[in-house]
Amino acid sequence: MGSLACLNVTKKPLAKEIQTLESKFMQLGISKKGGVLASIKVKATFIEEIKAKQFKDETLNELRKKRVIDKDLQYEEEPIAILDCDVSKLRTKEIKSMKVQWKHCPVEEATWETEKDMRDKYP
């Protein structure tokens, strides 16, 4: 797409490109300094589609059903699965860690926690 900063009457392809953009939810105008101003028109049906899709994600619905957030806007995560284990070897000791999947989070958001911390928090 060409530059829309300057509109010259002799450049026909740029004018056609602007007309094409105008037909696709964009409103274009020329400023006092000669530049092109663009604004996007949003239809109400598009917003309604987005709102309808919000409720299809089951993890979001599960959080809405339960009131798990306290007054400080914090909540306690609960581990539901251990996905992987690893041992980091230092010079004098070994640190065991595990990849934990948390409740209300997808597998991609699993975190590595030390075994000691997990045993202390969740006996």
Tab-separated table of C-alpha atoms in Angstrom:
chain	number	residue	atom	x	y	z
A	1	MET	CA	0.000	0.000	0.000
A	2	GLY	CA	1.350	3.431	-0.878
A	3	SER	CA	1.925	6.326	1.451
A	4	LEU	CA	-1.231	8.190	2.404
A	5	ALA	CA	0.614	11.214	3.853
A	6	CYS	CA	0.389	13.272	0.666
A	7	LEU	CA	-2.341	13.311	-1.958
A	8	ASN	CA	-1.434	14.773	-5.304
A	9	VAL	CA	-4.181	15.187	-7.903
A	10	THR	CA	-1.915	13.982	-10.713
A	11	LYS	CA	-1.346	10.578	-9.052
A	12	LYS	CA	-4.379	8.594	-10.180
A	13	PRO	CA	-3.444	5.184	-8.624
A	14	LEU	CA	-3.242	6.719	-5.147
A	15	ALA	CA	-6.698	8.237	-5.542
A	16	LYS	CA	-8.066	4.835	-6.582
A	17	GLU	CA	-6.395	3.240	-3.576
A	18	ILE	CA	-8.040	5.766	-1.274
A	19	GLN	CA	-11.432	5.054	-2.815
A	20	THR	CA	-10.880	1.348	-2.241
A	21	LEU	CA	-10.064	1.950	1.426
A	22	GLU	CA	-13.109	4.174	1.785
A	23	SER	CA	-15.403	1.347	0.743
A	24	LYS	CA	-13.919	-0.952	3.442
A	25	PHE	CA	-15.103	0.578	6.726
A	26	MET	CA	-12.777	3.600	6.469
A	27	GLN	CA	-13.756	7.224	6.259
A	28	LEU	CA	-11.155	9.449	4.631
A	29	GLY	CA	-10.790	13.201	4.507
A	30	ILE	CA	-8.210	15.837	3.661
A	31	SER	CA	-6.828	17.997	6.472
A	32	LYS	CA	-6.147	21.726	6.270
A	33	LYS	CA	-2.424	21.061	5.779
A	34	GLY	CA	-3.081	18.782	2.799
A	35	GLY	CA	-2.644	15.420	4.540
A	36	VAL	CA	-5.082	12.534	4.515
A	37	LEU	CA	-7.112	11.758	7.633
A	38	ALA	CA	-8.503	8.255	8.109
A	39	SER	CA	-11.039	6.965	10.624
A	40	ILE	CA	-12.559	3.519	10.900
A	41	LYS	CA	-16.304	2.927	11.028
A	42	VAL	CA	-17.361	0.017	13.240
A	43	LYS	CA	-20.707	-1.619	12.726
A	44	ALA	CA	-22.790	-2.680	15.725
A	45	THR	CA	-23.070	-6.231	14.383
A	46	PHE	CA	-19.280	-6.622	14.530
A	47	ILE	CA	-19.253	-5.646	18.221
A	48	GLU	CA	-22.116	-8.057	18.933
A	49	GLU	CA	-20.151	-10.891	17.294
A	50	ILE	CA	-17.168	-10.197	19.537
A	51	LYS	CA	-19.349	-10.186	22.657
A	52	ALA	CA	-20.951	-13.475	21.610
A	53	LYS	CA	-17.531	-15.113	21.108
A	54	GLN	CA	-16.382	-14.077	24.592
A	55	PHE	CA	-18.686	-16.600	26.225
A	56	LYS	CA	-17.501	-19.550	24.115
A	57	ASP	CA	-14.196	-19.867	26.022
A	58	GLU	CA	-14.958	-22.305	28.870
A	59	THR	CA	-12.101	-21.132	31.108
A	60	LEU	CA	-13.503	-17.594	31.099
A	61	ASN	CA	-16.990	-18.860	31.868
A	62	GLU	CA	-15.675	-20.932	34.751
A	63	LEU	CA	-14.072	-17.865	36.314
A	64	ARG	CA	-17.294	-15.905	35.890
A	65	LYS	CA	-19.363	-18.574	37.644
A	66	LYS	CA	-17.142	-18.746	40.725
A	67	ARG	CA	-16.293	-15.753	42.819
A	68	VAL	CA	-12.635	-16.565	43.423
A	69	ILE	CA	-11.225	-13.025	43.478
A	70	ASP	CA	-10.885	-11.384	46.891
A	71	LYS	CA	-11.049	-7.695	47.812
A	72	ASP	CA	-7.415	-7.111	46.780
A	73	LEU	CA	-8.164	-8.479	43.279
A	74	GLN	CA	-6.060	-11.581	43.910
A	75	TYR	CA	-6.891	-15.269	43.775
A	76	GLU	CA	-5.161	-18.479	44.754
A	77	GLU	CA	-4.085	-20.764	41.932
A	78	GLU	CA	-4.321	-24.514	42.435
A	79	PRO	CA	-2.067	-27.029	40.681
A	80	ILE	CA	-3.919	-29.671	38.684
A	81	ALA	CA	-1.099	-31.561	36.927
A	82	ILE	CA	2.657	-32.007	36.874
A	83	LEU	CA	3.718	-31.991	33.244
A	84	ASP	CA	7.491	-32.495	33.501
A	85	CYS	CA	10.309	-32.894	36.029
A	86	ASP	CA	13.915	-31.732	35.818
A	87	VAL	CA	17.022	-31.750	38.013
A	88	SER	CA	19.448	-28.826	37.849
A	89	LYS	CA	22.915	-29.836	39.006
A	90	LEU	CA	25.078	-27.231	40.693
A	91	ARG	CA	28.565	-27.868	42.085
A	92	THR	CA	27.489	-29.130	45.483
A	93	LYS	CA	23.755	-29.740	45.242
A	94	GLU	CA	20.901	-30.708	42.984
A	95	ILE	CA	17.687	-28.692	42.635
A	96	LYS	CA	14.586	-30.607	41.609
A	97	SER	CA	11.974	-28.646	39.682
A	98	MET	CA	8.698	-29.518	38.031
A	99	LYS	CA	6.507	-27.984	35.363
A	100	VAL	CA	3.067	-27.373	36.884
A	101	GLN	CA	-0.213	-26.755	35.094
A	102	TRP	CA	-2.464	-24.459	37.096
A	103	LYS	CA	-6.245	-24.451	37.358
A	104	HIS	CA	-7.960	-21.938	35.027
A	105	CYS	CA	-4.820	-21.756	32.819
A	106	PRO	CA	-4.037	-23.564	29.562
A	107	VAL	CA	-1.058	-25.902	29.209
A	108	GLU	CA	0.941	-23.181	27.446
A	109	GLU	CA	0.969	-21.118	30.659
A	110	ALA	CA	2.453	-23.872	32.848
A	111	THR	CA	5.337	-22.712	35.058
A	112	TRP	CA	8.474	-24.291	36.481
A	113	GLU	CA	8.417	-24.524	40.288
A	114	THR	CA	10.923	-26.048	42.688
A	115	GLU	CA	9.897	-29.274	44.352
A	116	LYS	CA	10.578	-27.780	47.792
A	117	ASP	CA	8.208	-24.856	47.174
A	118	MET	CA	5.473	-27.165	45.922
A	119	ARG	CA	5.818	-29.450	48.958
A	120	ASP	CA	5.676	-26.441	51.309
A	121	LYS	CA	2.627	-24.813	49.680
A	122	TYR	CA	0.712	-27.982	48.751
A	123	PRO	CA	1.546	-30.833	51.182
